[in-house]
Amino acid sequence: MTLEAFQQSEALTLGVELELQLVNTNHYDLTPYAPDMLALLKNAQVPGSIVPEVTTSMIEISTGICTDAQDAYQQLSVTRDALVKAADKLNIALSGGGTHPFQQWHQQRIYNKPRFKEITALYGYLTKQFTIFGQHVHVGCPSADAGLMMLHRLSRYIPHFIALSASSPFVQGQDTAFDSARLNSVFAFPLSGRAPFALHWEDFERYYDKMTATGVIHSMKDFYWDIRPKPEFGTVEVRVFDTPLSIERAVALAAYVQALGAWFLAEEPFEPSEDDYLVYTYNRFQACRFGLEGAYVDPATSESFGLREHILLTLQRIQSYVPENSKEALQQLRKTVNEGVNDASRLREAYAQAQQLPEVVRQSTLRFRY
Amino acid sequence: MSWCILVAAAALAGHMVFRLTGFPRMLGYTVVGLFAGWLGFGDLPWPLQGNTQVLLHTAVGTSMLIAASQISLKWLLRQPFLLLQSLVESMAALVLVTGTLQLLGMGWAVSLGVGVVAMAASPSVLLRISSDLRSSGAVTDRSLLMATLGCIYALVLGLVITVAWSPVPGTDAQSGLVLTAAGMGHLLWNLGLTLLWALLTTAVLWPVLRWTSSRSDSTALYMLAVLVAASLLAERLGGSSALGFVLAGVMLRNLSPKPMVWPSAFMAGNTMLNLLMFVLVASMAGQMAPSAALISVVAAASLARLLGKMGGVLLLGAGTGIGWLRQWPVACAQSPSSGLALLIASAQVAQWAAVNPEVAISVSSIALPMIVLCEVIGVLLASLALWRSGEAHRGIGLSALTSKEKRHDT
């Protein structure tokens, strides 16, 4: 299958996808209600889409094309309200968070859809372990080459995205000591990690053709990269975010990507290079493990920063590129960075008080709901 | 010693049934219990008395507590159609069974007595099926909810007709029922005691279910001791411990939004108590001497019960949040009957035997085989329905059990 052409999209438009947890309201474990939720929501009037995910305790929502944070918030609010109404009817609840704190992966069931069955046939238990929940942010790019340039520039900020969205400290009932343990599950897939260093679409097409010729991949969907181009939308898709606990946080993260993109397009502040990736995995690990308290090595200067410090510096730098309707969202983001609080720390605090993970999940469902 | 052999045989038979057919283990327990009853093994008293009664009350009580603790009143108030649906299916079973027995020439006391027994579905059976078949989802949850609500109606009505009403004194099996002033007093006394057992159970279980770990074995022992104590108190002083446990479960679930953590050892204890319960139910029924006339009456009553329960669920399926096609498995899951029905029947027989022994004998001879027949057919129907709905983890049969059972690529 050849790579489809990179479609035109309006530069810096946004699209947000959220993978959400469906939980039982008695014991707050994951519950396989996706088919019933989707049946109830079949005719719901929502701006984007609501679709199944790989296991039956997950559901994915997405916005349509958004212009800014406020637009994304309005769209996600409508969808969230429709979801909550349907969940109330079924006596279940929805929650954000990159992992469910105590679900057992082997109890999950694959959603009955050919693609999910194929993935399971190939990856075995990894598919059920993929019951993890991420946020994807699409940002519109004016051309294919601009998209690849955007992709590699954004790669330097992957640790920011991870630390800011981190909401998966608990896995299988244990505190992992990671702020984002979700990405460890993604790493198990052979086609995960970073995209190949190609700055021109022809080069990327050549890479893609070679890969399809090997039979290893059949479409762009087979790549589980941290950031990947999405030619049919004309966007670049950032995929490292844990699903935050609230849609406000999800919108703020999308606004951050958009503002970075605006800065890149307006100033072209640096030229990406293959050497950027020398410290990529280290920086990524630091963000996953320590969240906002992690270290960050600048790939250009090899200078070491605290991640919080580097995020605040970046927020300062891109301030003039933040659209009016996104300013409040980024202000909130800056506030939480100043306080050193992300969703992982909120979850740990909830556990410290309740001492029971089901109660932590219940509090997460309330945070998503309101 | 006879009980040790019985329990060991039931455990082995349950395991074999599960391994060879994929159906839940309780089918094996029931078969062993039936044989034991026919052979007079175990020498169990009927109506239930003493330790046997306390054992069954505790076994049923643990399941009822677990099932009732999943009833969210807030949700039911938002979805009153569900309450209506459960009420209709229970009343339909009562009316159809009572009507059928009337048509077959039974008296009002016998017809209504068996009708109330027929109202009870079986949360215990559904909890075991969902555990054995690893079933979860909307159909499983709805099925358990409907069964638990049906049991509440049956327990309340059972208490009313057992305590406040009684057959006309004498030896006429065609007798009707009469309400007495003393009976009304007894009813109020029993309802008051039931509420007291519910409040006590709630008060002593509240802290452990909210603040202990699921791995705490001592918590499980504490909980079992509480349930046995409540059953003993109810046996000595009056009131319904089963209804008390249901109310306690509802209170525990709804008095605080904070989720409860059930100790895993308590769930294991519930499994063992359930084994005893299924054996006990079948053993009791096995004691009845079968005859062609009795078999046809029991078959007619069981069919009427099945029609009432399934018809009630399907009739009001629309508007409850899941599609009409998903109501079929919910309807099938209302067909099992078990320990709770036995408790209701035993209470009736114990109360009525002194007033009109013929009525008590007739109720026993119809209700006991009906309970076992509905248990066996109900388990088969509910298992197949949950499997067909896609909520039970594996299919039925040896091949389904052995092929890739432990593999995660399907």
CSV table of N, CA, C and O in Angstrom, one decimal, chain A residues 224-269:
chain,number,residue,atom,x,y,z
A,224,TYR,N,3.8,3.2,15.9
A,224,TYR,CA,3.3,3.7,17.2
A,224,TYR,C,4.3,4.7,17.7
A,224,TYR,O,4.6,4.8,18.9
A,225,TRP,N,4.7,5.6,16.8
A,225,TRP,CA,5.7,6.6,17.1
A,225,TRP,C,5.1,7.6,18.1
A,225,TRP,O,3.9,7.8,18.2
A,226,ASP,N,6.1,8.3,18.8
A,226,ASP,CA,5.6,9.4,19.7
A,226,ASP,C,5.0,10.5,19.0
A,226,ASP,O,4.0,11.1,19.4
A,227,ILE,N,5.5,10.8,17.8
A,227,ILE,CA,4.9,11.8,16.9
A,227,ILE,C,4.9,11.2,15.5
A,227,ILE,O,5.9,10.6,15.1
A,228,ARG,N,3.8,11.3,14.8
A,228,ARG,CA,3.8,10.8,13.4
A,228,ARG,C,3.0,11.7,12.5
A,228,ARG,O,2.0,12.4,13.0
A,229,PRO,N,3.4,11.7,11.3
A,229,PRO,CA,2.5,12.5,10.3
A,229,PRO,C,1.2,11.8,10.1
A,229,PRO,O,1.2,10.6,10.1
A,230,LYS,N,0.2,12.6,9.8
A,230,LYS,CA,-1.1,12.0,9.5
A,230,LYS,C,-1.5,12.6,8.1
A,230,LYS,O,-2.2,13.6,8.0
A,231,PRO,N,-1.0,11.9,7.0
A,231,PRO,CA,-1.2,12.6,5.7
A,231,PRO,C,-2.7,12.8,5.3
A,231,PRO,O,-3.0,13.8,4.7
A,232,GLU,N,-3.6,11.9,5.7
A,232,GLU,CA,-5.0,12.1,5.3
A,232,GLU,C,-5.6,13.3,5.9
A,232,GLU,O,-6.6,13.9,5.4
A,233,PHE,N,-5.1,13.8,7.1
A,233,PHE,CA,-5.6,15.0,7.7
A,233,PHE,C,-4.7,16.2,7.4
A,233,PHE,O,-5.1,17.3,7.7
A,234,GLY,N,-3.5,16.0,6.9
A,234,GLY,CA,-2.6,17.1,6.7
A,234,GLY,C,-2.1,17.6,8.0
A,234,GLY,O,-2.0,18.8,8.2
A,235,THR,N,-1.9,16.7,9.0
A,235,THR,CA,-1.5,17.1,10.3
A,235,THR,C,-0.3,16.3,10.8
A,235,THR,O,0.1,15.3,10.2
A,236,VAL,N,0.3,16.8,11.9
A,236,VAL,CA,1.2,16.0,12.7
A,236,VAL,C,0.6,15.7,14.0
A,236,VAL,O,-0.1,16.5,14.6
A,237,GLU,N,0.7,14.4,14.4
A,237,GLU,CA,0.0,13.9,15.6
A,237,GLU,C,0.9,13.6,16.7
A,237,GLU,O,1.8,12.7,16.6
A,238,VAL,N,0.8,14.4,17.8
A,238,VAL,CA,1.6,14.1,19.0
A,238,VAL,C,0.8,13.1,19.9
A,238,VAL,O,-0.3,13.3,20.2
A,239,ARG,N,1.5,12.0,20.2
A,239,ARG,CA,0.8,10.9,20.8
A,239,ARG,C,1.4,10.5,22.2
A,239,ARG,O,1.0,9.4,22.7
A,240,VAL,N,2.2,11.3,22.8
A,240,VAL,CA,2.9,10.9,24.0
A,240,VAL,C,2.1,11.3,25.3
A,240,VAL,O,2.4,10.9,26.4
A,241,PHE,N,1.1,12.1,25.1
A,241,PHE,CA,0.3,12.5,26.3
A,241,PHE,C,-0.4,11.4,26.9
A,241,PHE,O,-1.1,10.6,26.3
A,242,ASP,N,-0.4,11.3,28.3
A,242,ASP,CA,-1.3,10.5,29.0
A,242,ASP,C,-2.7,11.3,28.9
A,242,ASP,O,-2.7,12.5,28.9
A,243,THR,N,-3.8,10.6,28.9
A,243,THR,CA,-5.1,11.3,29.0
A,243,THR,C,-5.1,12.0,30.4
A,243,THR,O,-5.0,11.3,31.4
A,244,PRO,N,-5.3,13.3,30.3
A,244,PRO,CA,-5.4,14.0,31.6
A,244,PRO,C,-6.7,13.7,32.4
A,244,PRO,O,-7.6,13.1,31.8
A,245,LEU,N,-6.7,14.1,33.6
A,245,LEU,CA,-7.9,13.8,34.4
A,245,LEU,C,-9.1,14.7,34.1
A,245,LEU,O,-10.2,14.4,34.4
A,246,SER,N,-8.8,15.8,33.5
A,246,SER,CA,-9.9,16.8,33.1
A,246,SER,C,-9.8,17.2,31.7
A,246,SER,O,-8.6,17.2,31.1
A,247,ILE,N,-10.9,17.6,31.1
A,247,ILE,CA,-10.8,18.1,29.7
A,247,ILE,C,-10.1,19.5,29.7
A,247,ILE,O,-9.5,19.9,28.7
A,248,GLU,N,-10.2,20.2,30.8
A,248,GLU,CA,-9.5,21.5,30.8
A,248,GLU,C,-8.0,21.3,30.6
A,248,GLU,O,-7.3,22.1,29.9
A,249,ARG,N,-7.4,20.3,31.3
A,249,ARG,CA,-6.0,20.0,31.2
A,249,ARG,C,-5.7,19.6,29.7
A,249,ARG,O,-4.7,20.0,29.1
A,250,ALA,N,-6.6,18.8,29.2
A,250,ALA,CA,-6.4,18.3,27.8
A,250,ALA,C,-6.3,19.4,26.8
A,250,ALA,O,-5.5,19.5,25.9
A,251,VAL,N,-7.2,20.4,27.0
A,251,VAL,CA,-7.2,21.6,26.1
A,251,VAL,C,-6.0,22.4,26.3
A,251,VAL,O,-5.4,22.9,25.3
A,252,ALA,N,-5.5,22.6,27.6
A,252,ALA,CA,-4.3,23.4,27.8
A,252,ALA,C,-3.1,22.7,27.1
A,252,ALA,O,-2.3,23.4,26.5
A,253,LEU,N,-3.0,21.4,27.1
A,253,LEU,CA,-1.9,20.7,26.5
A,253,LEU,C,-2.0,20.9,25.0
A,253,LEU,O,-0.9,21.1,24.3
A,254,ALA,N,-3.2,20.9,24.4
A,254,ALA,CA,-3.3,21.1,23.0
A,254,ALA,C,-2.9,22.5,22.6
A,254,ALA,O,-2.3,22.8,21.6
A,255,ALA,N,-3.3,23.5,23.5
A,255,ALA,CA,-3.0,24.9,23.3
A,255,ALA,C,-1.4,25.1,23.3
A,255,ALA,O,-0.9,25.9,22.5
A,256,TYR,N,-0.8,24.3,24.1
A,256,TYR,CA,0.7,24.4,24.2
A,256,TYR,C,1.3,23.9,22.9
A,256,TYR,O,2.2,24.6,22.4
A,257,VAL,N,0.8,22.8,22.4
A,257,VAL,CA,1.3,22.3,21.1
A,257,VAL,C,1.1,23.4,20.0
A,257,VAL,O,2.0,23.6,19.2
A,258,GLN,N,-0.1,23.9,20.0
A,258,GLN,CA,-0.4,24.9,18.9
A,258,GLN,C,0.5,26.1,19.0
A,258,GLN,O,1.0,26.6,18.0
A,259,ALA,N,0.8,26.6,20.3
A,259,ALA,CA,1.6,27.8,20.4
A,259,ALA,C,3.1,27.5,20.0
A,259,ALA,O,3.7,28.3,19.4
A,260,LEU,N,3.5,26.3,20.3
A,260,LEU,CA,4.9,25.9,19.9
A,260,LEU,C,4.9,25.9,18.4
A,260,LEU,O,5.9,26.4,17.7
A,261,GLY,N,3.9,25.3,17.7
A,261,GLY,CA,3.8,25.2,16.3
A,261,GLY,C,3.8,26.6,15.7
A,261,GLY,O,4.5,26.9,14.7
A,262,ALA,N,3.1,27.5,16.3
A,262,ALA,CA,3.0,28.9,15.8
A,262,ALA,C,4.4,29.6,15.8
A,262,ALA,O,4.9,30.3,14.9
A,263,TRP,N,5.1,29.3,16.9
A,263,TRP,CA,6.5,29.8,17.1
A,263,TRP,C,7.4,29.3,16.0
A,263,TRP,O,8.2,30.0,15.4
A,264,PHE,N,7.3,27.9,15.8
A,264,PHE,CA,8.2,27.3,14.8
A,264,PHE,C,7.9,27.9,13.4
A,264,PHE,O,8.9,28.2,12.7
A,265,LEU,N,6.6,28.0,13.1
A,265,LEU,CA,6.3,28.5,11.7
A,265,LEU,C,6.7,30.0,11.5
A,265,LEU,O,7.2,30.4,10.5
A,266,ALA,N,6.6,30.8,12.6
A,266,ALA,CA,6.9,32.2,12.5
A,266,ALA,C,8.4,32.5,12.6
A,266,ALA,O,8.9,33.3,11.8
A,267,GLU,N,9.1,31.8,13.4
A,267,GLU,CA,10.5,32.2,13.7
A,267,GLU,C,11.5,31.2,13.2
A,267,GLU,O,12.7,31.5,13.1
A,268,GLU,N,11.0,30.0,12.9
A,268,GLU,CA,12.0,28.9,12.6
A,268,GLU,C,13.2,28.9,13.5
A,268,GLU,O,14.3,29.1,13.1
A,269,PRO,N,12.9,28.7,14.8
A,269,PRO,CA,13.9,29.1,15.8
A,269,PRO,C,15.2,28.2,15.8
A,269,PRO,O,16.2,28.5,16.3
